[in-house]
Amino acid sequence: MNVALIIIFGFLVLSLYLGIRAKKGKDMNLEQWTVGGRGFGALFVFLLMAGEIYTTFTFLGGSGWAYGKGGPAFYIIAYGCLALIMSYWLLPLIWKYAKEHNLMSQSDFFVSKYKSPYLGVLVSLVGVLALIPYLVLQLKGLGLIVSTASYGSISSTLAIWIGAISVTAYVMISGIHGSAWTAVIKDIMILVVVVILGMYLPFHYYGGIQPMFEAVDAAKPGFLTLPEQGMSVSWFISTVLLTALGFYMWPQNFGAVYSAKNERVFRKNAIVMPLYSLILLFVLFVGFTAVLQVSGLKGPAVDESLLRLSIQTFDPWFVGVIGAAGLLTAIVPGSMILMTAATLMAKNVYQVFVPSASDRRISNLAKVLVPILAVVSVYFTLQGGNTIVTLLLMGYSLVTQLFPSLLLSLMKNNFVTKEGAFAGITSGVLTVAYITVTETTIGTLFPALPPAVKDLNVGIVALFVNITVMTVTSLVSRRTSKVKEEQPAA
Amino acid sequence: MKRIYLLGLLPFIGILGGIPFANRVTPYILGMPFILFWIVMWVVLTSGIMAVVYKLDPANKEEEVQ
């Protein structure tokens, strides 16, 4: 056991302790456990939302992409900002409706708006499907952090198990109150660590940020911009748009919206959060510094770039602090994800088919599902060979399919029927699944198209299929239901 | 739809519409390659724009009165 590991495990114990303390004296029914009793003010909602944004994905994935792909990694700074603009108008509407109807989850929203419990089941399943890669990437990050910080003495497989067990214990003990408290420590730590790394490393190795970029540009011309082909300008635009639309479609982000005290919380956050998102800039600086200093990381290994560079630069105790910050960025979102997925399965899938189940039974089932989902994710983590960002983009393509029918349901005159929403979401998700499994790109589907069209993010294609099917089905089902209504009269 | 809400479209135009023109390394501004600076500038502007929208939005004033 070295100093780095002792520090990392120290923080793990501390976060578990805070989780347990948060639970004390509170009666934990399902609403308390998941939406925190709808009593969180601006700061807590801000932290919970920020907790979702600044995950392992940012910490390791962001620097990994900067290291491995260069310019395309800039998309990470752009999309959050656009999502936040939409949040100003979108979230108050969602929050208000949810409060009036006492909703607890994202699929409750669809059930209530479209008057269809089975649409809720579909939305839940899409949510869980998208959450699995998201949880996998958190566990992958945890595994990397612990095994790297142990200087090889703990294998990454063992580290992944340790991570999964801690996240599970954490969620089962404390629910959302624990997440909020740990989010406070996590955000302070990640802020400090990332700024220190992002400022210190470029100065230490190159004497400044601009000299660092110039050295990278000289060694690898074109690396700092978007390439002509592949992850080109049109890839950038379509990816930023897709991820911005999907941002609040994640079931756990949707759930965090419910925990706000009032709707102005969101409008205020839309002003502050863009600035807060600039922390990501420092993560990118670390990744770009690593380009010429850490050699030979390829494929999924690019996610190690931040940790490798830290190890070769700092003393073990500081590596421990970095690792602890990384650990918290995985545990807080990881616990939110696990809790959300378990609640969705219990309440929005199981209860629909067994309506007689008591609230207590549902609540217990949700808690039993937590370790099961954790094990499933560990399985995929040990299997997979994708980078953290690739996993995230896959999840995004899935949840974004919920956006069209959600947005239209907020309109006064919604032309989409429940059949339309059902068909649209299904066709969108199937398109994503097909594209992912067969590794199709627009280029392989339509080789004759100009490169600008070929490079579009495939999630956009799925979204297009989704909207088309949704519209056609809605119009047809509307007409047939009208005919049915008129027939008895005639 | 209130007219000040249209301000919210500016960052979309700036980031998504501007990127084909901003996709270059030089000139370096504040130590960053131009493309990165361009995006960062829009993030900062977004915060300002949303502050203006918040100030002018009648929806927030109504609640304050309550």
Coordinates of C-alpha atoms in Angstrom, one line a residue:
Chain A
M1 CA 0.0 0.0 0.0
N2 CA 1.7 3.3 -1.1
V3 CA 0.8 6.8 -0.1
A4 CA -1.2 7.4 -3.3
L5 CA -3.5 4.5 -2.5
I6 CA -3.9 5.4 1.2
I7 CA -5.1 8.9 0.2
I8 CA -7.5 7.5 -2.4
F9 CA -9.0 5.0 0.0
G10 CA -9.2 7.7 2.7
F11 CA -11.5 9.7 0.4
L12 CA -13.5 6.7 -0.4
V13 CA -14.2 6.1 3.3
L14 CA -14.9 9.8 3.9
S15 CA -17.5 9.9 1.1
L16 CA -19.2 6.7 2.4
Y17 CA -19.3 8.3 5.9
L18 CA -20.9 11.5 4.5
G19 CA -23.5 9.3 2.7
I20 CA -24.4 7.5 5.9
R21 CA -24.6 10.8 7.8
A22 CA -26.9 12.3 5.2
K23 CA -29.3 9.5 5.7
K24 CA -29.6 9.9 9.4
G25 CA -32.9 11.3 10.8
K26 CA -34.6 11.1 7.4
D27 CA -37.5 8.9 6.6
M28 CA -36.5 7.4 3.3
N29 CA -39.5 6.6 1.2
L30 CA -39.1 6.3 -2.6
E31 CA -39.5 10.0 -3.1
Q32 CA -36.9 11.0 -0.5
W33 CA -34.6 8.4 -1.8
T34 CA -34.7 9.6 -5.4
V35 CA -35.8 13.2 -5.7
G36 CA -34.6 14.4 -2.3
G37 CA -38.1 15.5 -1.3
R38 CA -38.0 18.3 -4.0
G39 CA -36.4 20.7 -1.5
F40 CA -33.0 21.5 -3.0
G41 CA -32.1 25.1 -3.7
A42 CA -30.0 26.6 -6.5
L43 CA -26.7 25.6 -5.0
F44 CA -27.5 21.9 -4.6
V45 CA -29.3 21.5 -7.9
F46 CA -26.3 23.2 -9.4
L47 CA -23.9 20.8 -7.8
L48 CA -26.0 17.8 -8.7
M49 CA -26.2 18.9 -12.4
A50 CA -22.5 19.8 -12.3
G51 CA -21.9 16.4 -10.8
E52 CA -23.4 14.9 -13.9
I53 CA -21.3 17.0 -16.3
Y54 CA -17.9 16.7 -14.5
T55 CA -17.6 13.0 -14.4
T56 CA -14.8 10.6 -15.2
F57 CA -15.7 11.4 -18.7
T58 CA -14.4 14.9 -18.4
F59 CA -11.4 14.1 -16.2
L60 CA -10.0 11.1 -18.0
G61 CA -12.0 11.0 -21.2
G62 CA -11.6 14.7 -22.0
S63 CA -7.8 14.6 -21.6
G64 CA -7.7 11.3 -23.4
W65 CA -9.4 12.6 -26.4
A66 CA -7.2 15.7 -26.5
Y67 CA -4.3 13.4 -26.4
G68 CA -5.6 10.9 -29.0
K69 CA -7.7 13.0 -31.4
G70 CA -6.6 16.6 -30.9
G71 CA -9.0 19.3 -32.3
P72 CA -12.2 17.2 -32.3
A73 CA -11.9 17.1 -28.5
F74 CA -12.9 20.8 -28.5
Y75 CA -16.5 19.7 -29.0
I76 CA -16.6 18.9 -25.2
I77 CA -16.5 22.6 -24.4
A78 CA -19.1 23.6 -26.9
Y79 CA -22.0 21.3 -26.3
G80 CA -22.7 22.0 -22.6
C81 CA -22.9 25.7 -23.3
L82 CA -25.6 25.2 -25.9
A83 CA -27.5 22.7 -23.7
L84 CA -27.5 25.3 -20.9
I85 CA -29.1 27.9 -23.1
M86 CA -31.9 25.5 -23.9
S87 CA -32.2 24.7 -20.2
Y88 CA -33.3 28.2 -19.5
W89 CA -36.6 27.6 -21.2
L90 CA -36.9 23.8 -21.2
L91 CA -36.3 23.0 -17.5
P92 CA -38.8 25.3 -15.9
L93 CA -41.5 23.8 -18.1
I94 CA -40.5 20.3 -17.2
W95 CA -40.2 21.1 -13.5
K96 CA -43.5 22.8 -13.2
Y97 CA -45.4 20.0 -14.9
A98 CA -43.6 17.4 -12.8
K99 CA -44.4 19.2 -9.6
E100 CA -48.1 19.7 -10.5
H101 CA -48.4 16.0 -11.2
N102 CA -46.1 14.7 -8.5
L103 CA -43.9 12.9 -10.9
M104 CA -40.7 11.2 -9.9
S105 CA -38.9 10.0 -13.0
Q106 CA -38.5 10.8 -16.6
S107 CA -40.8 8.1 -17.8
D108 CA -43.5 9.3 -15.4
F109 CA -43.4 12.4 -17.5
F110 CA -44.0 10.6 -20.8
V111 CA -46.7 8.4 -19.1
S112 CA -48.5 11.5 -17.9
K113 CA -48.2 13.6 -21.0
Y114 CA -49.1 10.8 -23.5
K115 CA -51.5 8.9 -21.1
S116 CA -49.7 5.7 -21.9
P117 CA -48.0 3.5 -19.2
Y118 CA -46.4 1.4 -21.9
L119 CA -44.7 4.4 -23.4
G120 CA -43.3 4.9 -20.0
V121 CA -41.9 1.4 -20.1
L122 CA -40.3 2.1 -23.4
V123 CA -38.7 5.3 -22.2
S124 CA -37.4 3.5 -19.1
L125 CA -35.8 0.8 -21.1
V126 CA -34.2 3.3 -23.4
G127 CA -32.9 5.1 -20.4
V128 CA -31.5 2.0 -18.8
L129 CA -29.9 0.9 -22.1
A130 CA -28.2 4.3 -22.4
L131 CA -27.2 4.3 -18.7
I132 CA -25.3 1.1 -19.0
P133 CA -22.5 2.4 -21.2
Y134 CA -22.4 5.5 -19.0
L135 CA -22.0 3.4 -15.9
V136 CA -19.4 1.3 -17.7
L137 CA -17.3 4.3 -18.5
Q138 CA -17.4 5.4 -14.8
L139 CA -16.2 2.0 -13.7
K140 CA -13.6 2.0 -16.4
G141 CA -12.3 5.3 -15.0
L142 CA -12.3 4.0 -11.5
G143 CA -10.4 1.0 -12.5
L144 CA -7.8 3.1 -14.3
I145 CA -7.4 5.5 -11.4
V146 CA -7.0 2.9 -8.7
S147 CA -4.7 0.6 -10.7
T148 CA -2.5 3.4 -12.0
A149 CA -2.2 5.1 -8.6
S150 CA -1.2 1.7 -7.1
Y151 CA 1.7 1.8 -9.5
G152 CA 0.6 -1.6 -10.8
S153 CA 0.1 -3.4 -7.5
I154 CA -3.7 -3.6 -7.9
S155 CA -4.8 -5.1 -11.3
S156 CA -7.4 -3.1 -13.2
T157 CA -9.9 -5.9 -12.9
L158 CA -9.6 -5.9 -9.1
A159 CA -9.8 -2.1 -9.2
I160 CA -13.0 -2.2 -11.2
W161 CA -14.6 -4.6 -8.7
I162 CA -13.6 -2.4 -5.8
G163 CA -15.1 0.6 -7.6
A164 CA -18.3 -1.2 -8.4
I165 CA -18.7 -2.4 -4.8
S166 CA -18.1 1.0 -3.3
V167 CA -20.6 2.7 -5.7
T168 CA -23.2 0.0 -4.9
A169 CA -22.7 0.3 -1.1
Y170 CA -22.9 4.1 -1.4
V171 CA -26.2 4.1 -3.3
M172 CA -27.9 1.5 -1.1
I173 CA -27.0 3.4 2.0
S174 CA -27.7 7.0 1.2
G175 CA -29.7 7.7 -2.0
I176 CA -29.7 11.2 -3.5
H177 CA -28.8 13.0 -0.2
G178 CA -25.5 11.3 -0.2
S179 CA -24.9 12.3 -3.8
A180 CA -25.5 15.9 -3.1
W181 CA -23.1 16.0 -0.1
T182 CA -20.3 14.1 -1.8
A183 CA -20.9 16.4 -4.8
V184 CA -19.8 19.3 -2.7
I185 CA -16.4 17.8 -1.9
K186 CA -16.0 16.4 -5.3
D187 CA -16.6 19.7 -7.0
I188 CA -14.1 21.5 -4.9
M189 CA -11.5 18.9 -5.3
I190 CA -11.9 18.5 -9.1
L191 CA -11.8 22.3 -9.5
V192 CA -8.6 22.6 -7.6
V193 CA -6.9 19.6 -9.1
V194 CA -7.8 20.3 -12.7
V195 CA -6.8 24.0 -12.5
I196 CA -3.5 23.0 -10.9
L197 CA -2.7 20.3 -13.5
G198 CA -3.9 22.5 -16.4
M199 CA -1.7 25.4 -15.4
Y200 CA 1.3 23.6 -13.9
L201 CA 1.9 20.9 -16.5
P202 CA 2.1 23.1 -19.7
F203 CA 4.4 25.5 -17.8
H204 CA 6.5 22.8 -16.3
Y205 CA 7.2 21.1 -19.7
Y206 CA 7.0 24.0 -22.1
G207 CA 7.1 27.2 -20.2
G208 CA 3.6 28.2 -21.0
I209 CA 0.3 27.3 -22.7
Q210 CA 1.0 28.9 -26.0
P211 CA 4.5 27.4 -26.3
M212 CA 2.9 24.0 -25.5
F213 CA 0.4 24.4 -28.3
E214 CA 3.1 25.6 -30.7
A215 CA 5.3 22.6 -29.9
V216 CA 2.4 20.2 -30.6
D217 CA 1.4 22.0 -33.8
A218 CA 5.0 21.9 -35.0
A219 CA 5.4 18.2 -34.2
K220 CA 2.0 17.2 -35.6
P221 CA 0.7 19.8 -38.1
G222 CA -3.1 19.9 -38.3
F223 CA -3.6 18.1 -35.0
L224 CA -5.0 21.2 -33.3
T225 CA -7.8 21.8 -35.8
L226 CA -10.7 19.7 -37.2
P227 CA -9.4 17.5 -40.0
E228 CA -10.7 17.7 -43.6
Q229 CA -12.3 14.3 -43.3
G230 CA -13.6 12.1 -40.6
M231 CA -14.0 14.2 -37.5
S232 CA -14.4 17.2 -39.7
V233 CA -16.4 20.5 -39.4
S234 CA -19.6 18.8 -40.2
W235 CA -18.9 16.0 -37.7
F236 CA -18.3 18.7 -35.1
I237 CA -21.5 20.6 -35.8
S238 CA -23.7 17.5 -35.9
T239 CA -22.1 16.1 -32.7
V240 CA -22.4 19.3 -30.7
L241 CA -26.0 19.6 -31.8
L242 CA -26.8 16.0 -31.0
T243 CA -25.2 16.0 -27.6
A244 CA -26.7 19.4 -26.7
L245 CA -30.2 18.1 -27.4
G246 CA -29.5 14.9 -25.5
F247 CA -28.0 16.6 -22.5
Y248 CA -31.2 16.7 -20.4
M249 CA -32.7 13.6 -21.8
W250 CA -30.5 11.4 -19.5
P251 CA -32.9 10.0 -17.0
Q252 CA -30.7 11.0 -14.1
N253 CA -30.4 14.6 -15.3
F254 CA -34.1 14.7 -15.8
G255 CA -34.5 13.4 -12.2
A256 CA -32.2 16.0 -10.8
V257 CA -34.5 18.7 -12.4
Y258 CA -37.3 17.4 -10.1
S259 CA -35.2 18.0 -7.0
A260 CA -35.2 21.8 -7.4
K261 CA -37.2 24.0 -5.0
N262 CA -38.5 26.4 -7.7
E263 CA -38.1 27.1 -11.4
R264 CA -35.9 30.1 -11.1
V265 CA -33.1 27.9 -9.9
F266 CA -32.6 26.7 -13.5
R267 CA -32.7 30.2 -15.1
K268 CA -30.0 31.3 -12.6
N269 CA -27.9 28.2 -13.3
A270 CA -28.0 29.0 -17.1
I271 CA -26.0 32.1 -16.4
V272 CA -23.3 30.6 -14.1
M273 CA -22.9 27.1 -15.5
P274 CA -21.4 28.1 -18.9
L275 CA -18.5 29.8 -17.0
Y276 CA -18.2 26.8 -14.7
S277 CA -17.9 24.5 -17.8
L278 CA -14.7 26.3 -18.7
I279 CA -13.0 24.1 -16.2
L280 CA -12.9 21.6 -19.0
L281 CA -10.4 23.9 -20.7
F282 CA -7.8 22.9 -18.2
V283 CA -8.5 19.2 -18.7
L284 CA -7.8 19.8 -22.4
F285 CA -4.5 21.5 -21.6
V286 CA -3.4 18.4 -19.7
G287 CA -4.3 16.2 -22.6
F288 CA -2.4 18.3 -25.1
T289 CA 0.6 18.6 -22.8
A290 CA 0.7 14.8 -22.7
V291 CA 0.9 14.5 -26.5
L292 CA 4.6 14.9 -26.7
Q293 CA 5.5 13.8 -23.1
V294 CA 3.7 10.5 -22.8
S295 CA 4.3 8.3 -25.8
G296 CA 2.7 5.3 -27.2
L297 CA -0.8 5.2 -25.7
K298 CA -3.1 3.9 -28.4
G299 CA -6.8 3.0 -28.7
P300 CA -8.6 2.8 -25.4
A301 CA -5.3 3.4 -23.5
V302 CA -5.5 7.2 -24.4
D303 CA -7.7 7.5 -21.4
E304 CA -4.6 6.9 -19.2
S305 CA -2.8 10.0 -20.5
L306 CA -3.7 12.3 -17.6
L307 CA -2.7 9.7 -15.0
R308 CA 0.5 8.7 -16.8
L309 CA 1.7 12.3 -17.1
S310 CA 0.8 12.9 -13.5
I311 CA 2.8 9.9 -12.3
Q312 CA 5.9 10.9 -14.2
T313 CA 5.6 14.5 -12.9
F314 CA 4.5 14.4 -9.3
D315 CA 5.3 12.8 -6.0
P316 CA 3.1 9.8 -5.0
W317 CA 1.1 11.8 -2.4
F318 CA -0.1 14.3 -5.1
V319 CA -0.9 11.4 -7.4
G320 CA -3.1 10.2 -4.6
V321 CA -4.9 13.5 -4.4
I322 CA -5.5 13.4 -8.2
G323 CA -6.6 9.9 -7.9
A324 CA -9.0 10.7 -5.1
A325 CA -10.5 13.6 -7.1
G326 CA -10.9 11.1 -10.0
L327 CA -12.5 8.6 -7.7
L328 CA -15.1 11.1 -6.6
T329 CA -15.9 12.1 -10.2
A330 CA -16.7 8.5 -10.8
I331 CA -18.6 7.7 -7.6
V332 CA -21.0 10.7 -7.5
P333 CA -22.3 10.3 -11.1
G334 CA -22.0 6.5 -10.8
S335 CA -24.3 6.4 -7.8
M336 CA -26.8 8.7 -9.5
I337 CA -26.8 6.5 -12.6
L338 CA -27.2 3.3 -10.6
M339 CA -30.0 4.7 -8.5
T340 CA -31.8 6.1 -11.5
A341 CA -31.6 2.9 -13.5
A342 CA -32.8 0.8 -10.5
T343 CA -35.7 3.1 -9.8
L344 CA -36.7 3.1 -13.5
M345 CA -36.7 -0.7 -13.6
A346 CA -38.7 -1.1 -10.4
K347 CA -41.2 1.6 -10.7
N348 CA -41.6 2.3 -14.4
V349 CA -41.2 -1.2 -15.7
Y350 CA -42.1 -3.7 -13.0
Q351 CA -45.0 -1.8 -11.5
V352 CA -46.7 -1.3 -14.8
F353 CA -46.9 -5.0 -15.3
V354 CA -47.7 -5.8 -11.6
P355 CA -50.0 -2.8 -10.6
S356 CA -50.9 -4.5 -7.3
A357 CA -47.3 -4.2 -6.0
S358 CA -47.1 -2.1 -2.9
D359 CA -44.9 1.0 -2.7
R360 CA -42.8 -0.8 -0.1
R361 CA -42.2 -3.7 -2.4
I362 CA -41.2 -1.3 -5.3
S363 CA -38.8 0.5 -3.1
N364 CA -37.2 -2.8 -1.9
L365 CA -37.0 -4.1 -5.5
A366 CA -35.2 -0.9 -6.5
K367 CA -32.7 -1.5 -3.8
V368 CA -32.2 -5.1 -4.8
L369 CA -31.7 -4.1 -8.4
V370 CA -28.8 -1.8 -7.6
P371 CA -26.2 -4.6 -7.1
I372 CA -27.6 -6.5 -10.1
L373 CA -27.1 -3.6 -12.4
A374 CA -23.7 -3.0 -11.0
V375 CA -22.6 -6.6 -11.8
V376 CA -24.0 -6.3 -15.3
S377 CA -21.9 -3.1 -15.8
V378 CA -18.8 -4.7 -14.4
Y379 CA -19.3 -7.5 -17.0
F380 CA -19.4 -5.0 -19.8
T381 CA -16.5 -3.0 -18.4
L382 CA -14.3 -6.1 -18.4
Q383 CA -15.4 -7.0 -21.9
G384 CA -15.2 -3.6 -23.7
G385 CA -12.5 -2.1 -25.7
N386 CA -13.9 1.4 -26.3
T387 CA -12.6 4.8 -25.2
I388 CA -14.5 6.7 -22.5
V389 CA -15.8 9.3 -25.0
T390 CA -16.9 6.7 -27.5
L391 CA -19.0 5.0 -24.8
L392 CA -20.5 8.4 -23.9
L393 CA -21.4 9.3 -27.4
M394 CA -23.1 5.9 -27.8
G395 CA -25.3 6.6 -24.8
Y396 CA -26.0 10.1 -26.1
S397 CA -27.2 8.8 -29.5
L398 CA -29.7 6.7 -27.5
V399 CA -31.1 9.2 -25.1
T400 CA -31.4 11.9 -27.8
Q401 CA -34.1 9.8 -29.4
L402 CA -36.4 10.9 -26.5
F403 CA -36.0 14.6 -27.4
P404 CA -38.5 15.1 -30.2
S405 CA -41.5 13.6 -28.5
L406 CA -40.6 15.3 -25.2
L407 CA -40.2 18.7 -26.7
L408 CA -43.5 18.4 -28.6
S409 CA -45.3 17.2 -25.5
L410 CA -44.5 20.6 -23.9
M411 CA -46.3 22.5 -26.7
K412 CA -49.8 23.6 -26.3
N413 CA -51.1 21.8 -29.4
N414 CA -49.1 18.6 -29.6
F415 CA -49.9 16.7 -32.8
V416 CA -47.9 13.6 -31.7
T417 CA -50.0 10.7 -30.5
K418 CA -48.8 8.0 -28.1
E419 CA -48.5 5.7 -31.1
G420 CA -46.4 8.2 -32.9
A421 CA -44.1 8.7 -29.9
F422 CA -43.8 5.0 -29.4
A423 CA -43.0 4.3 -33.1
G424 CA -40.6 7.3 -33.3
I425 CA -38.5 6.4 -30.3
T426 CA -38.4 2.7 -31.2
S427 CA -37.3 3.4 -34.8
G428 CA -34.7 5.9 -33.6
V429 CA -33.2 3.5 -31.0
L430 CA -33.2 0.6 -33.5
T431 CA -31.3 2.8 -36.0
V432 CA -28.7 3.6 -33.3
A433 CA -28.4 -0.1 -32.4
Y434 CA -28.0 -1.1 -36.0
I435 CA -25.4 1.5 -36.7
T436 CA -23.5 0.7 -33.5
V437 CA -23.5 -3.1 -34.1
T438 CA -22.6 -3.0 -37.8
E439 CA -20.3 0.0 -37.3
T440 CA -22.0 1.8 -40.2
T441 CA -21.3 5.4 -41.1
I442 CA -23.1 7.6 -43.5
G443 CA -20.1 7.1 -45.8
T444 CA -20.6 3.3 -45.9
L445 CA -24.3 3.7 -46.4
F446 CA -24.1 6.2 -49.2
P447 CA -20.6 6.2 -50.6
A448 CA -21.5 8.7 -53.3
L449 CA -22.3 11.6 -51.0
P450 CA -19.9 14.5 -50.6
P451 CA -17.6 14.2 -47.5
A452 CA -19.3 17.0 -45.6
V453 CA -22.5 14.8 -45.5
K454 CA -20.6 11.5 -44.9
D455 CA -19.0 12.9 -41.7
L456 CA -22.3 13.8 -40.0
N457 CA -22.7 12.1 -36.6
V458 CA -24.8 9.0 -37.2
G459 CA -27.0 9.9 -34.2
I460 CA -28.4 12.6 -36.5
V461 CA -29.5 10.0 -39.0
A462 CA -31.3 8.1 -36.2
L463 CA -32.9 11.3 -35.1
F464 CA -34.1 12.0 -38.6
V465 CA -35.6 8.5 -38.9
N466 CA -37.2 9.0 -35.5
I467 CA -38.9 12.3 -36.4
T468 CA -40.1 11.0 -39.8
V469 CA -41.7 7.9 -38.3
M470 CA -43.1 9.8 -35.4
T471 CA -44.8 12.3 -37.7
V472 CA -46.2 9.8 -40.1
T473 CA -47.5 7.5 -37.4
S474 CA -49.1 10.3 -35.5
L475 CA -50.9 11.6 -38.5
V476 CA -52.1 8.1 -39.5
S477 CA -53.2 7.1 -35.9
R478 CA -54.9 10.5 -35.5
R479 CA -56.9 9.9 -38.7
T480 CA -57.9 6.4 -37.8
S481 CA -59.0 7.4 -34.3
K482 CA -61.1 10.2 -35.8
V483 CA -62.7 7.7 -38.2
K484 CA -63.5 5.4 -35.3
E485 CA -65.1 8.3 -33.4
E486 CA -67.2 9.3 -36.3
Q487 CA -68.4 5.8 -37.2
P488 CA -70.7 5.1 -34.3
A489 CA -72.3 8.5 -34.8
A490 CA -73.0 7.7 -38.5
Chain B
M1 CA -42.4 34.4 -27.9
K2 CA -40.7 37.4 -26.5
R3 CA -38.1 39.2 -28.6
I4 CA -35.3 39.1 -26.1
Y5 CA -35.4 35.3 -26.2
L6 CA -33.9 35.5 -29.7
L7 CA -30.7 36.5 -28.0
G8 CA -30.4 32.8 -27.0
L9 CA -29.9 31.9 -30.7
L10 CA -26.6 33.9 -31.0
P11 CA -24.3 31.3 -29.4
F12 CA -25.8 28.6 -31.7
I13 CA -25.0 30.8 -34.7
G14 CA -21.6 31.7 -33.3
I15 CA -20.4 28.2 -32.4
L16 CA -22.1 26.0 -35.0
G17 CA -22.2 28.5 -37.9
G18 CA -18.8 30.1 -37.1
I19 CA -16.7 26.9 -36.7
P20 CA -16.1 26.4 -40.5
F21 CA -14.4 29.8 -40.5
A22 CA -12.7 29.5 -37.1
N23 CA -11.1 26.1 -37.8
R24 CA -7.5 27.3 -37.8
V25 CA -4.5 27.4 -35.4
T26 CA -3.3 31.0 -35.9
P27 CA -3.5 33.7 -34.6
Y28 CA -3.0 32.4 -31.1
I29 CA -5.1 34.4 -28.7
L30 CA -4.6 34.2 -24.9
G31 CA -2.2 31.3 -25.6
M32 CA -4.9 29.3 -27.3
P33 CA -5.1 28.2 -30.9
F34 CA -7.8 30.3 -32.7
I35 CA -10.4 27.5 -32.9
L36 CA -10.2 26.9 -29.2
F37 CA -10.3 30.6 -28.4
W38 CA -13.4 31.0 -30.6
I39 CA -15.3 28.4 -28.7
V40 CA -14.2 29.7 -25.3
M41 CA -15.1 33.2 -26.3
W42 CA -18.6 32.0 -27.1
V43 CA -19.0 30.2 -23.8
V44 CA -18.1 33.4 -22.0
L45 CA -20.5 35.4 -24.2
T46 CA -23.2 32.9 -23.5
S47 CA -23.0 33.5 -19.8
G48 CA -23.3 37.3 -20.4
I49 CA -26.2 36.8 -22.9
M50 CA -28.1 34.6 -20.5
A51 CA -27.6 37.2 -17.7
V52 CA -29.1 39.9 -20.0
V53 CA -32.0 37.6 -20.9
Y54 CA -32.6 36.8 -17.2
K55 CA -32.6 40.5 -16.3
L56 CA -35.1 41.4 -19.0
D57 CA -37.3 38.4 -18.8
P58 CA -40.7 39.4 -17.3
A59 CA -41.2 35.8 -16.1
N60 CA -38.6 36.4 -13.3
K61 CA -40.1 39.7 -12.2
E62 CA -43.5 38.2 -11.8
E63 CA -42.2 35.7 -9.4
E64 CA -40.3 38.2 -7.4
V65 CA -43.5 40.2 -6.8
Q66 CA -45.2 37.1 -5.4

